[in-house]
RNA sequence: GGCGCAUUCGUCUAGCGGCCCAGGACAUCGCCCUCUCAAGGCGAAGAUCGCGGGUUCGAAUCCCGCAUGCGCUACCA
């Protein structure tokens, strides 16, 4: 046997699902850890649900996460083609082997007939398995019905016995094939069914390890039987537990954010998503929990994959993301945030490009003005950095840095402990102070502000809050004086005066 | 209904016969820090290890039942 070869075989029936991403990640990690190959195969078996644009989304999503493969529809490779739909001929050849060896038979039962039988069985409390009605049709009958143009599927003759496997994560498991009934290998239009195609493809692609979701366990038993009928060496199988939603069901499209794309859109960092997902069903055996992709490759091992399903808890993802945000250099963070915001049309370091402004967030229609430089953005971001959980929060958090006029609620503007006119007078004095001192000397501004509060007989906090509201429109902001420094004299004065004006009426 | 797999704090998990009347992390709550919000520090609360039987001197850990959950049960993948 050659080197370890892993694969992921998503079907392009939707964008990259979080569960698929996790399966991909584990396969990727295992392949890198073992110095093997990782293959992407698109399971697009000619179906109404498969769409080529989803293939693109899946590839993009995987790349975004930092997962790369050695062979795939986009890269090629010596085991191609890597789209299942392009392997039809190959599948048919292998199907012919099975037919020649007598493992199959033609089935003329109609879908309606089958559905009816299934329903009946359900109603009577019997296992709904195929009756085997067409199993022993004579060769003459088969060929004459075929000649007459009757449609037929090809079924696999299941010989009742116990099928067992030694699963990488589940251990030894088995199932009684006697319960199955003969299953379909090829549809009446001649196209092979997934369960058969995987076997052929995995074999031809020399896959050594098939690691996939536990929802494939039943399939695996059937596939094992086909490997044997085809007389092929089978790969090692590993079935990993599923990712469940908060209602403890298999994560599905209706659960909202199940697509990796959505997390990207909400401004999560891919390294945080990877870290979080890696720990959903696997752990290093000690209490470490922060891992870069490379560290994951180093410590990953398949025998530490958990056996029970895990619920996807966004709160934990949020925490991971916050940690990564804080850990990153502000420069780097700024570039990432900038890209994110630009994509949303919010912000561009190139002033001529965007016509968007930040002000729609509080409903005040202010035209864009004074387009900030990257340095200004970085300075502002530096202050917000430890308050960010994901980039989607950025506009709300940083809004006040970028609009000309912020909206300050008059009642919020008035110090809780003091009257409107007293607050107004206090703000006038703050404005004088700023006008005199300049906001850049932050340390002294703070000193002066504190002594001003003393003069007024106010507690410092009672003075700072109205100023904060006047400058930012919010009660929750970065430290006041640093914020003033970033805003600069002009903005600070302008806003202070506005607030004074507002309090005058 | 049948079959398969799973079952430790709300969530992710550690644990593979004595170190566990169960450890860590997220979330929650409290305190400290503090100009607000965060971040950070400290602390609290939170799991009769799904239930019932065994085995054993001793079980979260092994065995058997039951319950629950999830998955599969298609001419879907």
Coordinates of C-alpha atoms (C1' of nucleotides) in Angstrom, one line a residue:
Chain A
X1 CA 0.0 0.0 0.0
X2 CA 1.2 3.4 -0.9
X3 CA 0.9 6.5 1.1
X4 CA -2.2 7.5 3.1
X5 CA -4.9 9.1 1.0
X6 CA -7.8 10.9 2.4
X7 CA -10.7 12.5 0.7
X8 CA -13.7 14.6 1.2
X9 CA -16.6 14.1 -1.2
X10 CA -19.2 16.9 -0.8
X11 CA -22.2 17.0 -3.0
X12 CA -22.8 20.5 -4.5
X13 CA -26.3 20.8 -3.4
X14 CA -25.8 23.8 -1.2
X15 CA -23.0 26.0 0.1
X16 CA -20.3 24.5 2.4
X17 CA -22.1 23.2 5.4
X18 CA -20.4 23.5 8.8
X19 CA -20.6 19.7 9.2
X20 CA -18.8 19.2 5.9
X21 CA -16.3 21.7 6.8
X22 CA -15.5 19.8 10.0
X23 CA -15.3 16.5 8.1
X24 CA -13.0 18.2 5.6
X25 CA -10.9 19.6 8.3
X26 CA -10.4 16.3 10.1
X27 CA -9.5 14.6 6.8
X28 CA -7.1 17.4 5.9
X29 CA -5.5 17.3 9.3
X30 CA -5.1 13.5 9.3
X31 CA -3.6 13.5 5.8
X32 CA -1.1 16.2 6.7
X33 CA -0.2 14.6 9.9
X34 CA 0.4 11.3 8.2
X35 CA 2.2 12.9 5.3
X36 CA -0.4 11.7 2.9
X37 CA -2.6 13.1 0.2
X38 CA -5.9 14.9 0.5
X39 CA -8.4 14.7 -2.3
X40 CA -11.5 16.7 -3.2
X41 CA -14.0 14.9 -5.1
X42 CA -17.3 16.4 -6.1
X43 CA -20.2 14.1 -5.7
X44 CA -22.5 15.6 -8.2
X45 CA -24.0 12.5 -9.6
X46 CA -26.3 13.9 -12.2
X47 CA -29.1 15.1 -10.1
X48 CA -31.5 18.0 -10.1
X49 CA -30.1 19.2 -6.8
X50 CA -26.5 19.5 -7.9
X51 CA -25.4 22.9 -9.1
X52 CA -22.1 23.9 -10.5
X53 CA -22.1 27.3 -8.6
X54 CA -22.2 25.4 -5.3
X55 CA -19.0 23.6 -6.3
X56 CA -17.4 27.1 -6.4
X57 CA -18.9 28.1 -3.0
X58 CA -17.6 24.9 -1.5
X59 CA -14.2 25.3 -2.9
X60 CA -14.1 29.0 -1.8
X61 CA -15.3 28.1 1.7
X62 CA -12.7 25.4 2.1
X63 CA -10.0 27.7 0.9
X64 CA -11.2 30.5 3.2
X65 CA -10.8 28.1 6.1
X66 CA -7.3 27.4 5.0
X67 CA -8.0 23.8 3.9
X68 CA -6.1 22.8 0.8
X69 CA -6.1 19.6 -1.2
X70 CA -3.6 17.9 -3.5
X71 CA -6.0 16.7 -6.1
X72 CA -9.4 17.9 -7.1
X73 CA -11.6 19.2 -9.9
X74 CA -9.9 22.5 -9.8
X75 CA -6.4 21.1 -9.6
X76 CA -6.5 18.0 -11.5
X77 CA -4.4 15.0 -10.5
X78 CA -3.5 11.6 -11.7
X79 CA -6.6 10.0 -10.4
X80 CA -9.2 12.1 -12.1
X81 CA -11.7 13.1 -13.2
X82 CA -12.7 14.4 -9.8
X83 CA -16.3 15.0 -10.5
X84 CA -18.4 12.0 -10.0
X85 CA -20.7 12.9 -13.0
X86 CA -17.7 12.7 -15.3
X87 CA -16.9 9.1 -14.1
X88 CA -20.1 7.6 -15.4
X89 CA -18.4 5.3 -17.9
X90 CA -16.0 4.0 -15.2
X91 CA -18.9 3.2 -12.9
X92 CA -20.6 1.3 -15.7
X93 CA -17.6 -0.8 -16.3
X94 CA -17.5 -1.8 -12.7
X95 CA -21.2 -2.4 -12.7
X96 CA -20.6 -4.8 -15.6
X97 CA -18.2 -6.7 -13.5
X98 CA -20.8 -7.2 -10.9
X99 CA -23.4 -8.2 -13.5
X100 CA -21.0 -10.7 -15.1
X101 CA -20.3 -12.2 -11.7
X102 CA -24.0 -12.7 -11.1
X103 CA -24.3 -10.3 -8.1
X104 CA -27.1 -8.4 -9.7
X105 CA -30.4 -8.7 -11.4
X106 CA -32.8 -6.5 -13.2
X107 CA -35.8 -5.2 -11.3
X108 CA -38.9 -4.0 -13.2
X109 CA -40.9 -2.9 -10.2
X110 CA -42.2 0.6 -10.6
X111 CA -41.6 3.4 -8.2
X112 CA -45.3 3.5 -7.4
X113 CA -45.3 -0.2 -6.7
X114 CA -42.3 0.1 -4.4
X115 CA -43.7 3.0 -2.6
X116 CA -47.0 1.2 -2.0
X117 CA -45.2 -1.9 -0.7
X118 CA -43.1 0.3 1.6
X119 CA -46.2 2.0 3.0
X120 CA -47.9 -1.3 3.5
X121 CA -45.0 -2.7 5.4
X122 CA -44.9 0.4 7.6
X123 CA -48.5 0.1 8.3
X124 CA -48.2 -3.5 9.3
X125 CA -45.2 -2.7 11.4
X126 CA -42.8 -4.7 9.2
X127 CA -39.4 -3.6 8.1
X128 CA -39.8 -1.9 4.8
X129 CA -37.4 -3.9 2.7
X130 CA -37.6 -4.9 -0.9
X131 CA -39.5 -8.1 -1.4
X132 CA -37.1 -9.5 -4.0
X133 CA -40.0 -9.9 -6.4
X134 CA -37.8 -9.7 -9.5
X135 CA -34.9 -11.6 -8.1
X136 CA -35.6 -14.9 -9.8
X137 CA -37.0 -13.8 -13.1
X138 CA -35.8 -16.0 -15.9
X139 CA -33.3 -14.8 -18.4
X140 CA -35.8 -15.1 -21.2
X141 CA -38.4 -13.0 -19.3
X142 CA -35.8 -10.3 -18.5
X143 CA -34.5 -10.0 -22.0
X144 CA -38.0 -9.9 -23.5
X145 CA -39.2 -7.2 -21.1
X146 CA -36.0 -5.2 -21.8
X147 CA -36.5 -5.6 -25.5
X148 CA -40.1 -4.4 -25.1
X149 CA -38.6 -1.2 -23.7
X150 CA -39.5 -1.8 -20.1
X151 CA -37.5 0.2 -17.6
X152 CA -35.4 -1.6 -15.1
X153 CA -33.1 -0.8 -12.2
X154 CA -30.2 -3.0 -11.3
X155 CA -30.2 -4.5 -7.9
X156 CA -27.5 -6.1 -5.8
X157 CA -28.2 -9.6 -4.5
X158 CA -27.7 -9.3 -0.8
X159 CA -26.7 -12.5 0.9
X160 CA -27.9 -12.5 4.5
X161 CA -25.0 -12.4 6.9
X162 CA -23.4 -10.3 9.6
X163 CA -21.2 -7.5 8.1
X164 CA -18.7 -6.1 10.5
X165 CA -16.0 -3.5 10.4
X166 CA -13.4 -2.1 12.7
X167 CA -14.1 1.6 12.7
X168 CA -11.4 4.0 13.5
X169 CA -13.5 6.0 15.8
X170 CA -16.4 3.7 16.7
X171 CA -14.5 0.6 17.2
X172 CA -15.9 -2.7 16.1
X173 CA -19.5 -2.5 14.8
X174 CA -21.7 -4.8 12.8
X175 CA -25.0 -5.1 11.1
X176 CA -27.2 -7.9 9.9
X177 CA -27.4 -7.7 6.1
X178 CA -30.4 -10.0 6.3
X179 CA -32.5 -7.0 7.2
X180 CA -31.7 -4.9 4.1
X181 CA -33.3 -6.4 1.1
X182 CA -31.6 -6.1 -2.3
X183 CA -30.6 -2.5 -2.9
X184 CA -30.4 -0.6 -6.1
X185 CA -27.1 -0.1 -7.8
X186 CA -28.1 1.6 -10.9
X187 CA -31.2 3.7 -11.7
X188 CA -33.4 2.8 -14.6
X189 CA -31.6 5.3 -16.8
X190 CA -28.4 3.4 -16.2
X191 CA -26.7 5.9 -13.9
X192 CA -25.2 4.4 -10.8
X193 CA -26.4 5.2 -7.4
X194 CA -24.1 7.1 -4.9
X195 CA -23.5 4.0 -2.8
X196 CA -22.0 2.2 -5.7
X197 CA -20.2 5.1 -7.2
X198 CA -18.3 5.9 -4.0
X199 CA -17.0 2.4 -3.8
X200 CA -15.6 2.5 -7.3
X201 CA -14.2 6.0 -6.9
X202 CA -12.6 5.4 -3.6
X203 CA -11.0 2.3 -4.9
X204 CA -9.8 3.9 -8.1
X205 CA -8.5 6.9 -6.3
X206 CA -6.6 4.7 -4.0
X207 CA -8.2 6.1 -1.0
X208 CA -6.8 4.5 2.2
X209 CA -9.0 6.2 4.8
X210 CA -12.6 7.1 4.5
X211 CA -13.5 9.5 7.3
X212 CA -17.0 10.8 7.2
X213 CA -20.1 11.5 9.2
X214 CA -21.7 8.8 11.3
X215 CA -24.8 9.2 9.2
X216 CA -22.9 7.1 6.7
X217 CA -22.6 4.0 8.9
X218 CA -25.4 2.1 7.3
X219 CA -24.0 2.9 3.9
X220 CA -20.7 1.6 4.9
X221 CA -21.9 -1.9 5.6
X222 CA -23.5 -2.0 2.1
X223 CA -20.3 -0.6 0.6
X224 CA -18.2 -3.3 2.3
X225 CA -20.4 -5.9 0.7
X226 CA -19.7 -4.3 -2.7
X227 CA -16.0 -4.2 -2.1
X228 CA -16.1 -7.9 -1.4
X229 CA -18.2 -8.6 -4.5
X230 CA -15.8 -6.6 -6.6
X231 CA -12.9 -8.4 -4.8
X232 CA -11.3 -5.1 -3.9
X233 CA -9.3 -4.2 -0.9
X234 CA -11.3 -1.8 1.2
X235 CA -10.1 1.4 2.9
X236 CA -10.1 2.0 6.6
X237 CA -13.4 3.6 7.7
X238 CA -13.9 6.2 10.4
X239 CA -17.2 7.6 11.3
X240 CA -17.2 10.8 13.2
X241 CA -20.1 12.1 15.3
X242 CA -22.5 14.6 13.9
X243 CA -22.8 18.3 14.6
X244 CA -26.2 19.1 16.0
X245 CA -28.2 22.2 16.3
X246 CA -29.5 23.6 19.6
X247 CA -32.5 21.4 19.3
X248 CA -30.2 18.4 19.1
X249 CA -31.0 17.6 15.5
X250 CA -28.6 17.1 12.7
X251 CA -27.6 20.6 11.6
X252 CA -29.7 21.4 8.6
X253 CA -30.3 24.4 6.3
X254 CA -33.3 25.5 8.2
X255 CA -31.3 26.1 11.3
X256 CA -30.0 29.4 10.1
X257 CA -26.3 29.7 10.1
X258 CA -25.1 26.4 8.9
X259 CA -23.1 27.6 6.0
X260 CA -19.4 28.5 6.4
X261 CA -20.2 31.4 4.1
X262 CA -22.5 32.9 6.7
X263 CA -19.8 33.0 9.3
X264 CA -17.5 34.6 6.8
X265 CA -20.2 37.2 6.2
X266 CA -20.6 37.9 9.8
X267 CA -16.9 38.6 10.0
X268 CA -15.6 35.6 11.9
X269 CA -11.9 34.9 11.4
X270 CA -11.3 31.6 9.6
X271 CA -8.6 30.7 12.1
X272 CA -11.1 31.0 14.9
X273 CA -13.7 29.0 13.1
X274 CA -11.1 26.3 12.4
X275 CA -10.0 26.2 16.0
X276 CA -13.6 26.0 17.2
X277 CA -14.7 23.4 14.8
X278 CA -11.6 21.3 15.4
X279 CA -12.6 21.0 19.1
X280 CA -16.1 20.0 18.3
X281 CA -15.6 16.3 18.5
X282 CA -11.9 16.1 19.0
X283 CA -9.5 17.2 21.7
X284 CA -5.7 16.9 22.2
X285 CA -6.0 15.0 25.5
X286 CA -4.7 17.8 27.6
X287 CA -6.2 21.2 28.4
X288 CA -4.8 23.2 25.6
X289 CA -7.5 24.8 23.4
X290 CA -5.9 27.4 21.2
X291 CA -4.5 25.9 18.0
X292 CA -3.3 27.3 14.8
X293 CA -3.8 25.1 11.7
X294 CA -0.2 24.0 11.9
X295 CA -0.4 23.2 15.6
X296 CA -3.5 21.2 14.8
X297 CA -1.7 19.2 12.2
X298 CA 0.9 18.5 14.8
X299 CA -1.3 17.3 17.6
X300 CA -4.2 15.8 15.6
X301 CA -4.8 12.1 15.8
X302 CA -7.9 10.2 14.7
X303 CA -8.1 8.1 17.8
X304 CA -9.0 11.1 19.8
X305 CA -12.1 11.8 17.8
X306 CA -15.1 11.7 20.2
X307 CA -17.9 9.2 19.8
X308 CA -20.9 11.4 20.7
X309 CA -22.6 14.1 18.7
X310 CA -21.8 17.7 19.5
X311 CA -24.0 20.7 19.6
X312 CA -22.8 23.8 17.8
X313 CA -22.6 26.6 20.3
X314 CA -22.1 30.0 18.8
X315 CA -21.3 31.6 22.1
X316 CA -18.1 29.6 22.2
X317 CA -17.2 30.5 18.7
X318 CA -17.7 34.1 19.6
X319 CA -15.3 33.7 22.4
X320 CA -12.7 32.0 20.2
X321 CA -13.1 34.8 17.7
X322 CA -12.6 37.5 20.3
X323 CA -9.4 35.8 21.4
X324 CA -8.1 35.7 17.9
X325 CA -9.0 39.3 17.3
X326 CA -7.2 40.5 20.4
X327 CA -4.2 38.4 19.6
X328 CA -3.7 39.8 16.2
X329 CA -1.6 42.9 15.6
X330 CA -3.7 45.9 15.0
X331 CA -2.2 46.5 11.7
X332 CA -3.1 43.1 10.5
X333 CA -6.5 43.3 12.0
X334 CA -7.0 46.6 10.3
X335 CA -6.3 45.1 6.9
X336 CA -8.7 42.2 7.5
X337 CA -11.4 44.5 8.9
X338 CA -10.9 46.9 6.1
X339 CA -11.4 44.1 3.5
X340 CA -14.5 43.0 5.3
X341 CA -16.0 46.4 5.5
X342 CA -15.0 47.3 2.0
X343 CA -16.8 44.2 0.8
X344 CA -19.9 45.5 2.5
X345 CA -19.3 48.9 0.9
X346 CA -18.8 50.6 4.2
X347 CA -15.3 51.9 4.0
X348 CA -12.4 52.2 1.7
X349 CA -8.9 53.4 2.3
X350 CA -9.3 54.9 -1.1
X351 CA -11.5 57.9 -0.6
X352 CA -12.6 58.1 -4.2
X353 CA -14.0 54.7 -4.4
X354 CA -16.9 54.4 -1.9
X355 CA -19.9 56.4 -1.6
X356 CA -21.2 54.8 1.5
X357 CA -21.2 56.3 4.9
X358 CA -21.6 54.9 8.3
X359 CA -24.4 57.1 9.4
X360 CA -27.4 55.1 8.3
X361 CA -26.9 53.0 11.5
X362 CA -28.5 55.6 13.7
X363 CA -30.8 56.9 11.1
X364 CA -29.3 60.2 10.6
X365 CA -28.7 61.0 6.9
X366 CA -25.3 62.6 6.9
X367 CA -23.3 62.7 3.7
X368 CA -19.9 61.2 3.8
X369 CA -17.3 63.6 4.9
X370 CA -13.7 63.6 5.8
X371 CA -12.8 60.1 4.6
X372 CA -10.5 58.6 7.1
X373 CA -7.1 57.5 6.3
X374 CA -5.9 54.0 7.0
X375 CA -4.0 55.4 9.9
X376 CA -7.1 56.9 11.4
X377 CA -8.8 53.6 10.9
X378 CA -6.0 51.8 12.6
X379 CA -6.0 54.2 15.5
X380 CA -9.7 53.8 16.0
X381 CA -9.5 50.1 15.7
X382 CA -6.8 49.9 18.2
X383 CA -9.2 51.3 20.7
X384 CA -12.0 49.0 19.8
X385 CA -9.9 45.9 19.4
X386 CA -10.7 44.3 22.7
X387 CA -14.4 45.0 22.3
X388 CA -14.8 43.2 19.0
X389 CA -16.2 39.7 18.9
X390 CA -16.8 39.6 15.1
X391 CA -16.4 42.1 12.3
X392 CA -20.2 42.4 11.8
X393 CA -20.2 44.4 15.0
X394 CA -17.7 46.9 13.6
X395 CA -20.1 49.4 12.1
X396 CA -22.1 49.8 15.2
X397 CA -19.0 49.9 17.4
X398 CA -17.0 52.3 15.3
X399 CA -19.8 54.4 13.7
X400 CA -19.0 57.5 15.7
X401 CA -15.5 57.7 14.5
X402 CA -16.6 58.2 10.9
X403 CA -19.7 60.3 10.7
X404 CA -19.6 64.0 10.9
X405 CA -22.5 64.4 13.3
X406 CA -23.2 61.8 15.8
X407 CA -26.6 61.5 17.3
X408 CA -26.8 62.1 21.0
X409 CA -30.0 61.8 22.8
X410 CA -30.7 64.9 24.8
X411 CA -31.8 63.1 27.9
X412 CA -28.7 60.9 27.7
X413 CA -26.6 64.0 27.4
X414 CA -27.7 65.4 30.7
X415 CA -25.6 64.2 33.6
X416 CA -27.7 62.0 35.8
X417 CA -26.7 63.9 38.9
X418 CA -27.0 67.4 37.5
X419 CA -29.4 69.7 35.7
X420 CA -29.5 70.4 32.0
X421 CA -28.1 73.9 32.4
X422 CA -25.4 72.8 34.7
X423 CA -24.4 70.1 32.2
X424 CA -24.5 72.6 29.5
X425 CA -22.2 74.9 31.4
X426 CA -19.8 72.0 32.2
X427 CA -19.6 71.1 28.5
X428 CA -18.9 74.7 27.6
X429 CA -15.9 74.5 29.9
X430 CA -14.8 71.3 28.5
X431 CA -14.9 72.8 25.1
X432 CA -12.9 75.8 26.3
X433 CA -10.4 73.4 27.8
X434 CA -10.0 71.4 24.6
X435 CA -9.7 74.6 22.6
X436 CA -7.0 75.8 24.8
X437 CA -5.1 72.6 25.4
X438 CA -5.6 70.5 22.3
X439 CA -6.7 67.0 22.6
X440 CA -3.4 65.5 21.7
X441 CA -1.9 65.9 25.1
X442 CA -4.1 63.3 26.5
X443 CA -2.5 63.0 29.9
X444 CA -2.9 66.7 30.5
X445 CA -6.4 66.7 29.2
X446 CA -7.4 64.0 31.7
X447 CA -5.7 66.0 34.5
X448 CA -7.5 69.2 33.5
X449 CA -10.8 67.4 33.2
X450 CA -10.5 66.0 36.6
X451 CA -9.6 69.3 38.2
X452 CA -12.5 70.8 36.2
X453 CA -14.8 68.3 37.8
X454 CA -13.3 69.3 41.2
X455 CA -13.9 72.9 40.5
X456 CA -17.5 72.1 39.6
X457 CA -17.8 70.0 42.7
X458 CA -18.8 67.1 40.4
X459 CA -17.5 63.6 40.5
X460 CA -15.3 62.9 37.6
X461 CA -17.5 60.2 36.2
X462 CA -20.5 62.5 36.2
X463 CA -18.6 64.9 34.0
X464 CA -17.1 62.3 31.7
X465 CA -20.3 60.6 30.8
X466 CA -22.0 63.7 29.2
X467 CA -18.8 64.3 27.3
X468 CA -18.7 60.7 26.2
X469 CA -22.3 60.9 25.0
X470 CA -21.6 64.2 23.2
X471 CA -18.6 62.7 21.4
X472 CA -19.8 59.3 20.7
X473 CA -23.5 59.1 21.2
X474 CA -23.0 56.0 23.2
X475 CA -22.6 55.1 26.9
X476 CA -20.3 52.2 26.0
X477 CA -17.1 53.3 24.3
X478 CA -13.4 53.0 24.6
X479 CA -11.6 55.1 27.2
X480 CA -12.6 58.7 26.8
X481 CA -9.3 60.5 26.5
X482 CA -7.8 58.1 24.1
X483 CA -11.0 58.4 22.1
X484 CA -10.7 62.1 22.1
X485 CA -7.1 61.9 20.9
X486 CA -8.1 59.7 18.0
X487 CA -11.0 61.9 17.0
X488 CA -8.9 65.0 17.1
X489 CA -9.5 68.6 18.1
X490 CA -11.7 69.4 15.2
X491 CA -14.3 66.6 15.7
X492 CA -14.2 66.9 19.4
X493 CA -14.9 70.6 19.4
X494 CA -17.5 70.3 16.8
X495 CA -19.4 67.7 18.7
X496 CA -19.0 69.5 22.0
X497 CA -20.5 72.6 20.5
X498 CA -23.3 70.7 19.0
X499 CA -24.1 69.2 22.3
X500 CA -24.0 72.6 24.0
X501 CA -26.3 73.9 21.4
X502 CA -28.6 71.0 21.9
X503 CA -28.8 71.6 25.6
X504 CA -29.5 75.2 25.1
X505 CA -33.0 74.7 24.0
Chain B
rG1 C1' -41.7 -0.4 13.1
rG2 C1' -36.5 -2.4 12.2
rC3 C1' -31.4 -1.8 12.5
rG4 C1' -27.0 1.0 14.0
rC5 C1' -24.5 4.4 17.1
rA6 C1' -24.4 7.4 21.3
rU7 C1' -25.5 9.0 26.6
rU8 C1' -20.2 13.1 32.2
rC9 C1' -22.1 20.5 34.5
rG10 C1' -26.9 24.7 30.0
rU11 C1' -22.7 23.9 25.9
rC12 C1' -17.7 21.8 24.2
rU13 C1' -15.1 18.2 26.8
rA14 C1' -11.1 15.4 30.5
rG15 C1' -11.6 10.6 32.4
rC16 C1' -10.0 4.4 29.6
rG17 C1' -11.0 0.0 37.8
rG18 C1' -8.6 3.0 43.1
rC19 C1' -5.3 9.7 42.0
rC20 C1' -12.8 11.6 40.8
rC21 C1' -18.4 12.6 46.6
rA22 C1' -15.5 14.0 38.9
rG23 C1' -10.9 18.3 36.2
rG24 C1' -10.7 22.3 32.2
rA25 C1' -13.1 25.8 28.8
rC26 C1' -17.5 28.7 27.0
rA27 C1' -21.9 30.8 28.9
rU28 C1' -24.1 32.6 33.8
rC29 C1' -23.5 35.2 38.6
rG30 C1' -20.4 37.9 42.2
rC31 C1' -16.0 40.7 43.6
rC32 C1' -11.5 43.4 42.1
rC33 C1' -9.6 46.8 38.5
rU34 C1' -12.1 51.3 36.5
rC35 C1' -14.2 57.7 33.4
rU36 C1' -18.4 54.0 30.6
rC37 C1' -18.1 49.4 27.9
rA38 C1' -14.8 45.8 27.3
rA39 C1' -10.4 43.1 28.3
rG40 C1' -7.9 41.1 32.6
rG41 C1' -7.6 39.0 37.7
rC42 C1' -10.1 36.4 41.6
rG43 C1' -14.2 33.6 43.1
rA44 C1' -19.2 31.2 43.0
rA45 C1' -22.8 28.3 41.2
rG46 C1' -23.5 24.3 38.0
rA47 C1' -23.0 16.8 36.6
rU48 C1' -26.7 11.9 42.5
rC49 C1' -21.3 10.5 35.6
rG50 C1' -29.5 8.7 31.6
rC51 C1' -32.0 4.7 34.8
rG52 C1' -31.9 -0.4 36.9
rG53 C1' -29.3 -4.6 37.7
rG54 C1' -24.8 -7.2 38.0
rU55 C1' -18.9 -8.2 38.1
rU56 C1' -15.2 -6.5 41.7
rC57 C1' -12.4 -5.4 48.1
rG58 C1' -13.4 -1.0 44.9
rA59 C1' -17.0 1.4 38.7
rA60 C1' -18.1 7.5 35.5
rU61 C1' -14.8 3.7 33.9
rC62 C1' -16.3 -3.7 32.6
rC63 C1' -21.0 -6.8 31.5
rC64 C1' -26.5 -7.1 30.8
rG65 C1' -31.3 -5.0 30.4
rC66 C1' -34.3 -0.5 30.0
rA67 C1' -35.0 4.6 28.7
rU68 C1' -33.8 8.7 25.8
rG69 C1' -31.5 11.0 21.7
rC70 C1' -29.5 10.9 17.0
rG71 C1' -28.8 8.5 12.4
rC72 C1' -30.1 5.2 8.5
rU73 C1' -34.2 2.5 6.6
rA74 C1' -35.1 6.1 -1.5
rC75 C1' -34.3 4.6 -8.8
rC76 C1' -30.8 11.3 -2.4
rA77 C1' -25.9 12.2 -1.4

